[in-house]
Coordinates of C-alpha atoms in Angstrom, one line a residue:
M1 CA -15.7 13.0 -9.4
T2 CA -14.4 10.2 -7.2
T3 CA -11.7 7.6 -8.1
K4 CA -12.8 4.1 -7.5
I5 CA -10.1 2.1 -5.8
I6 CA -9.4 -1.3 -4.3
M7 CA -6.6 -1.7 -1.7
D8 CA -4.6 -5.0 -1.4
T9 CA -2.6 -4.6 1.8
D10 CA -0.7 -6.1 4.7
P11 CA -1.2 -3.8 7.7
G12 CA 1.5 -2.8 9.0
I13 CA 1.8 0.6 10.4
D14 CA 2.2 2.6 7.1
D15 CA -0.5 0.5 5.5
A16 CA -2.8 1.5 8.4
A17 CA -2.0 5.1 7.6
A18 CA -2.7 4.6 3.9
L19 CA -6.0 2.9 4.7
T20 CA -6.9 5.8 6.9
M21 CA -6.4 8.3 4.1
A22 CA -8.2 6.1 1.5
I23 CA -11.2 5.6 3.8
N24 CA -11.6 9.3 4.6
D25 CA -10.7 11.3 1.5
P26 CA -13.9 12.3 -0.3
S27 CA -12.1 12.1 -3.7
L28 CA -11.6 8.3 -3.3
D29 CA -14.3 5.6 -3.3
L30 CA -12.8 2.6 -1.6
K31 CA -14.7 -0.4 -2.8
L32 CA -12.9 -3.3 -1.1
I33 CA -9.8 -4.1 1.0
T34 CA -8.0 -7.4 0.5
T35 CA -5.2 -8.7 2.7
V36 CA -2.1 -10.7 2.2
A37 CA 0.7 -12.1 4.2
G38 CA 3.6 -9.6 4.4
N39 CA 4.5 -7.4 7.3
V40 CA 2.9 -10.1 9.5
T41 CA 0.9 -13.2 8.9
V42 CA -2.4 -12.9 7.0
D43 CA -4.6 -13.6 10.0
K44 CA -3.0 -10.5 11.6
T45 CA -3.1 -8.3 8.5
T46 CA -6.8 -9.1 8.1
A47 CA -7.6 -8.3 11.7
N48 CA -5.6 -5.1 11.3
A49 CA -7.5 -4.0 8.2
L50 CA -10.8 -4.7 10.0
K51 CA -9.6 -2.6 13.0
I52 CA -9.0 0.4 10.8
V53 CA -12.3 0.0 9.0
N54 CA -14.1 -0.4 12.3
F55 CA -12.3 2.6 13.9
F56 CA -13.9 4.8 11.3
G57 CA -17.3 3.1 11.5
K58 CA -17.2 1.8 7.9
N59 CA -17.9 -1.9 8.6
D60 CA -21.1 -1.9 6.6
Q61 CA -19.6 0.1 3.7
I62 CA -16.1 -1.3 3.1
P63 CA -15.7 -5.1 3.0
V64 CA -12.5 -6.9 3.9
A65 CA -11.4 -10.2 2.5
G66 CA -8.5 -12.3 3.6
G67 CA -6.0 -13.5 1.0
A68 CA -2.8 -15.4 0.4
V69 CA -1.1 -16.9 3.5
A70 CA 2.3 -17.3 1.8
P71 CA 4.1 -16.3 -1.4
L72 CA 3.7 -18.3 -4.6
I73 CA 7.1 -20.0 -4.3
K74 CA 9.5 -18.3 -2.0
P75 CA 9.4 -19.1 1.7
F76 CA 7.5 -16.4 3.7
E77 CA 9.5 -13.9 5.7
D78 CA 7.6 -11.2 7.6
A79 CA 8.6 -7.8 8.9
A80 CA 7.6 -8.1 12.5
R81 CA 10.9 -6.6 13.5
I82 CA 9.7 -3.3 11.9
H83 CA 6.0 -3.4 12.6
G84 CA 5.8 -5.4 15.9
E85 CA 4.4 -8.8 16.4
S86 CA 0.8 -7.7 15.9
G87 CA 1.6 -5.4 13.0
M88 CA -0.1 -2.4 14.5
P89 CA 1.2 -1.9 18.1
G90 CA 0.7 1.2 20.1
Y91 CA -3.0 1.8 20.0
D92 CA -5.9 -0.2 21.6
F93 CA -8.5 -0.9 18.9
G94 CA -10.5 -3.2 21.2
D95 CA -11.5 -6.8 20.5
D96 CA -14.8 -6.3 18.6
F97 CA -13.9 -5.1 15.1
G98 CA -15.9 -7.4 12.8
Q99 CA -15.3 -10.3 10.5
P100 CA -13.9 -10.6 7.0
L101 CA -16.0 -11.8 4.0
A102 CA -16.5 -15.5 3.7
K103 CA -15.1 -15.4 0.1
T104 CA -11.3 -15.3 -0.5
A105 CA -9.5 -12.2 -1.5
V106 CA -9.1 -13.4 -5.1
E107 CA -12.8 -14.1 -5.4
A108 CA -13.7 -10.8 -3.8
L109 CA -11.2 -9.0 -6.1
R110 CA -12.8 -10.6 -9.2
D111 CA -16.3 -9.8 -8.2
A112 CA -15.5 -6.2 -7.2
I113 CA -13.5 -5.5 -10.4
M114 CA -16.0 -7.0 -12.8
A115 CA -18.8 -4.9 -11.2
E116 CA -17.0 -1.7 -12.2
D117 CA -16.1 -0.2 -15.6
E118 CA -12.8 1.2 -14.3
V119 CA -11.1 0.7 -11.0
T120 CA -7.6 1.4 -9.7
L121 CA -5.8 -1.3 -7.8
V122 CA -3.6 -0.1 -4.9
P123 CA -1.4 -2.9 -3.7
T124 CA 0.7 -2.0 -0.7
G125 CA 2.0 -5.4 0.3
S126 CA 3.3 -8.3 -1.6
Y127 CA 1.5 -8.9 -4.9
T128 CA 0.5 -12.5 -4.4
N129 CA -3.2 -11.9 -4.5
I130 CA -2.8 -9.8 -7.7
A131 CA -0.8 -12.5 -9.4
L132 CA -3.3 -15.2 -8.4
L133 CA -6.2 -13.0 -9.7
F134 CA -4.5 -12.4 -13.1
S135 CA -3.6 -16.1 -13.4
Q136 CA -7.1 -17.4 -12.6
Y137 CA -9.3 -14.6 -13.9
P138 CA -7.4 -12.7 -16.7
E139 CA -10.7 -11.2 -17.9
V140 CA -10.5 -8.7 -15.0
K141 CA -7.5 -6.9 -16.6
S142 CA -9.7 -4.9 -19.1
H143 CA -11.7 -3.5 -16.1
I144 CA -8.6 -2.1 -14.3
K145 CA -7.7 1.5 -15.1
Q146 CA -4.3 1.2 -13.5
I147 CA -2.3 -0.3 -10.7
V148 CA -0.6 2.1 -8.3
A149 CA 1.7 -0.2 -6.4
M150 CA 4.0 0.5 -3.4
G151 CA 7.1 -1.5 -4.0
G152 CA 10.4 -1.8 -5.8
S153 CA 13.2 0.5 -6.4
I154 CA 15.7 1.5 -9.1
S155 CA 18.2 2.9 -6.7
G156 CA 18.7 0.3 -4.0
G157 CA 16.7 -1.9 -1.6
N158 CA 15.9 -2.3 2.1
M159 CA 16.0 -6.1 2.2
T160 CA 19.3 -6.4 0.2
S161 CA 21.2 -3.8 -1.6
A162 CA 19.0 -4.5 -4.6
A163 CA 15.5 -5.6 -3.3
E164 CA 12.7 -3.7 -1.7
F165 CA 10.5 -5.7 0.8
N166 CA 7.2 -6.0 -1.0
V167 CA 8.8 -7.3 -4.2
F168 CA 11.4 -9.4 -2.2
T169 CA 8.6 -11.1 -0.3
D170 CA 7.0 -12.5 -3.5
P171 CA 9.2 -11.8 -6.6
D172 CA 7.4 -14.4 -8.7
A173 CA 4.1 -12.6 -8.1
A174 CA 5.7 -9.2 -8.9
K175 CA 6.9 -10.6 -12.2
I176 CA 3.4 -11.8 -13.1
M177 CA 2.0 -8.4 -12.2
Y178 CA 4.6 -6.4 -14.2
N179 CA 4.1 -8.6 -17.2
A180 CA 0.3 -8.5 -17.1
G181 CA -0.1 -5.7 -19.6
V182 CA -2.0 -3.5 -17.1
P183 CA -0.7 0.1 -16.6
I184 CA 1.4 0.3 -13.5
V185 CA 2.7 3.2 -11.4
M186 CA 5.7 2.0 -9.3
V187 CA 5.8 4.0 -6.1
G188 CA 9.0 2.6 -4.6
L189 CA 11.8 3.4 -2.3
D190 CA 13.1 6.1 -4.7
V191 CA 10.4 8.3 -3.3
T192 CA 9.2 6.8 -0.1
L193 CA 12.5 7.1 1.6
K194 CA 12.4 10.9 0.8
A195 CA 8.9 11.5 2.0
L196 CA 9.6 11.1 5.7
L197 CA 6.8 12.1 8.2
T198 CA 8.9 14.5 10.3
P199 CA 9.0 14.6 14.1
A200 CA 7.2 18.0 13.9
S201 CA 4.4 16.5 11.8
Q202 CA 4.1 13.5 14.2
E203 CA 3.7 15.8 17.2
K204 CA 1.0 17.8 15.4
L205 CA -1.1 14.6 15.0
L206 CA -1.7 14.8 18.8
E207 CA -3.8 17.9 18.2
M208 CA -6.0 16.3 15.6
G209 CA -8.6 14.3 17.5
E210 CA -8.7 10.5 18.0
A211 CA -7.7 9.8 14.4
G212 CA -4.6 11.9 14.9
K213 CA -3.8 10.2 18.2
M214 CA -4.2 6.8 16.7
L215 CA -1.8 7.5 13.9
H216 CA 0.6 9.2 16.2
D217 CA 0.6 6.1 18.5
L218 CA 1.2 3.8 15.6
V219 CA 3.9 5.8 14.0
T220 CA 5.9 6.2 17.3
H221 CA 6.0 2.4 17.5
Y222 CA 7.3 2.1 13.9
N223 CA 10.8 0.7 13.7
D224 CA 11.6 2.2 10.3
G225 CA 13.4 5.5 10.1
D226 CA 14.3 7.3 13.3
D227 CA 13.1 9.9 15.8
Q228 CA 15.5 12.6 14.4
D229 CA 14.7 12.7 10.7
G230 CA 11.3 11.0 10.7
H231 CA 9.6 7.8 9.5
P232 CA 8.9 6.8 5.9
M233 CA 5.2 6.3 5.3
H234 CA 5.9 4.1 2.3
D235 CA 2.3 3.0 1.5
V236 CA 0.7 6.4 2.1
N237 CA 2.6 7.6 -1.0
T238 CA 0.3 5.6 -3.2
I239 CA -2.7 7.6 -1.9
F240 CA -0.7 10.8 -2.2
Y241 CA 0.1 10.0 -5.8
L242 CA -3.5 9.3 -6.7
L243 CA -4.6 12.6 -5.3
H244 CA -1.5 14.7 -6.2
P245 CA 0.5 13.2 -9.0
E246 CA 2.0 16.7 -9.6
A247 CA 4.1 16.2 -6.5
F248 CA 6.0 13.4 -8.2
T249 CA 8.6 13.1 -10.9
T250 CA 8.1 10.0 -13.0
K251 CA 9.9 8.2 -15.8
E252 CA 8.5 5.5 -18.0
M253 CA 10.5 2.4 -18.5
W254 CA 10.4 -1.4 -18.6
I255 CA 10.7 -3.1 -15.2
D256 CA 12.1 -6.6 -15.0
V257 CA 11.8 -8.6 -11.7
V258 CA 14.6 -10.9 -10.6
T259 CA 13.2 -14.1 -9.2
D260 CA 16.3 -16.1 -8.1
G261 CA 19.9 -15.7 -7.0
P262 CA 21.4 -13.1 -4.7
A263 CA 19.6 -10.3 -6.4
I264 CA 16.1 -11.9 -5.9
G265 CA 13.4 -9.3 -5.6
A266 CA 15.3 -6.6 -7.5
T267 CA 13.3 -4.4 -9.9
V268 CA 15.6 -3.7 -12.8
G269 CA 14.7 -0.6 -14.9
D270 CA 15.6 -0.5 -18.5
V271 CA 16.6 3.1 -18.2
R272 CA 18.1 3.4 -21.7
G273 CA 15.2 1.6 -23.4
A274 CA 17.8 -0.7 -24.8
Y275 CA 16.5 -4.2 -24.0
H276 CA 12.8 -4.2 -24.7
D277 CA 12.5 -2.6 -28.2
G278 CA 11.6 0.7 -26.6
K279 CA 8.6 -0.8 -24.8
V280 CA 7.6 0.3 -21.3
N281 CA 5.5 -1.4 -18.6
A282 CA 5.6 1.0 -15.8
K283 CA 5.7 4.7 -14.8
V284 CA 8.3 4.8 -12.1
C285 CA 8.2 7.5 -9.4
V286 CA 11.8 8.9 -9.0
D287 CA 11.3 12.0 -7.0
I288 CA 8.8 13.7 -4.7
D289 CA 8.0 17.0 -3.0
A290 CA 8.6 15.8 0.6
A291 CA 7.4 19.1 2.1
A292 CA 4.1 18.8 0.2
F293 CA 3.7 15.3 1.4
N294 CA 3.9 16.4 5.1
K295 CA 1.6 19.3 4.5
W296 CA -1.0 17.0 2.8
F297 CA -0.7 14.3 5.4
L298 CA -1.6 16.7 8.2
E299 CA -4.4 18.3 6.2
E300 CA -5.9 14.9 5.5
V301 CA -6.0 14.1 9.2
A302 CA -7.2 17.5 10.2
A303 CA -10.1 17.2 7.7
M304 CA -11.3 14.0 9.4
N305 CA -12.2 16.1 12.4
K306 CA -12.8 13.0 14.5
V307 CA -13.1 13.6 18.3
D308 CA -14.3 10.0 18.9
C309 CA -14.0 7.9 15.8
N310 CA -15.8 5.0 17.5
N311 CA -19.1 6.8 17.8

C-alpha cells in the first residue's frame, strides 16, 4: 500500500535529493510538487523541481506548480551561499525540462488535496504556501493525514543560535501551520545534523548509474557540512521518516513559533507540558539512527538502477 504525498519545496540540493527519493520509491505516490521562495528565488526553485522531474522522465505524471515569491511579512533572505546561485549547481540538467502548471501552488494544493481522502504534506522549504492554503481554503485540513515538515529545532539553530532556516525564512507562516490543528511531525536540526551523508557514501554514489552521479555532483557542491564528516541531507530525512519511522526517536510537545525580536524563527518546545494545559501540536524528532540513514540512502539510489535517466 502506497502513501500519497505532496511535496512543497525550494530546491536546493538536499531538496533535490528528497525529491529523487520521493519520485522513485515505490512505497510513495507523489501527487504534486509545489515550490516556494527559500533556498533561492521561486523562479529558480520551480525550474529546479522541473529539472528533477524531467531527469526521471515523470513530466506527464508529476505536476509542478510555482508558489509564493516571498514570505508573508518578513523580508526574503535566500540561502544561495549554501546552495549556489542556481540552487542546484554541479550537474547539467539541460535547458528543456518542461513548464509548471498554469495554476498557482495554492490552487494546485487545494485541488490535489480535495481530490484525495488522505494525503501527507511534506514541506521542505518555508511554509508560506501551506499558510496561504490554510488561510484561504481551511476545508482542506480534514483531507490531510499529517504534515511531515523539515524545519525547526529545539536544540539550536543555523540562522541564529535559536532559529532554523525554513522557519526563520517565514516565521509567520510557520506559526499558522503549527496552530492549524493538523498533525505535524517536526523533522528538524535535532536529527538532520546527525544524519550526515558521509564521504564514503558520497563516493559510492558514483557507482550507481546516472542518478548516483547526479546526486554526487550536487552534494559535492553543497556548502553545508564539510568533506571530512559529511553533508547534512536535511530534507531527505522527511522521506526517511515516512518510510522508516522506527529509525527516529520522537517526543510529543507543543511548539510555539517566535515571530519577532532577536529570537525570530525559533521553535520553542513546551518540553514540560507546563504552558498549554498538557496539549501537544507536534511530534518532534529528537534522535536518529545515522548509520541506518546512510545505508537506506544508498539502497534507494541503487534500486533506481538508472544508467541513463533521460531515456
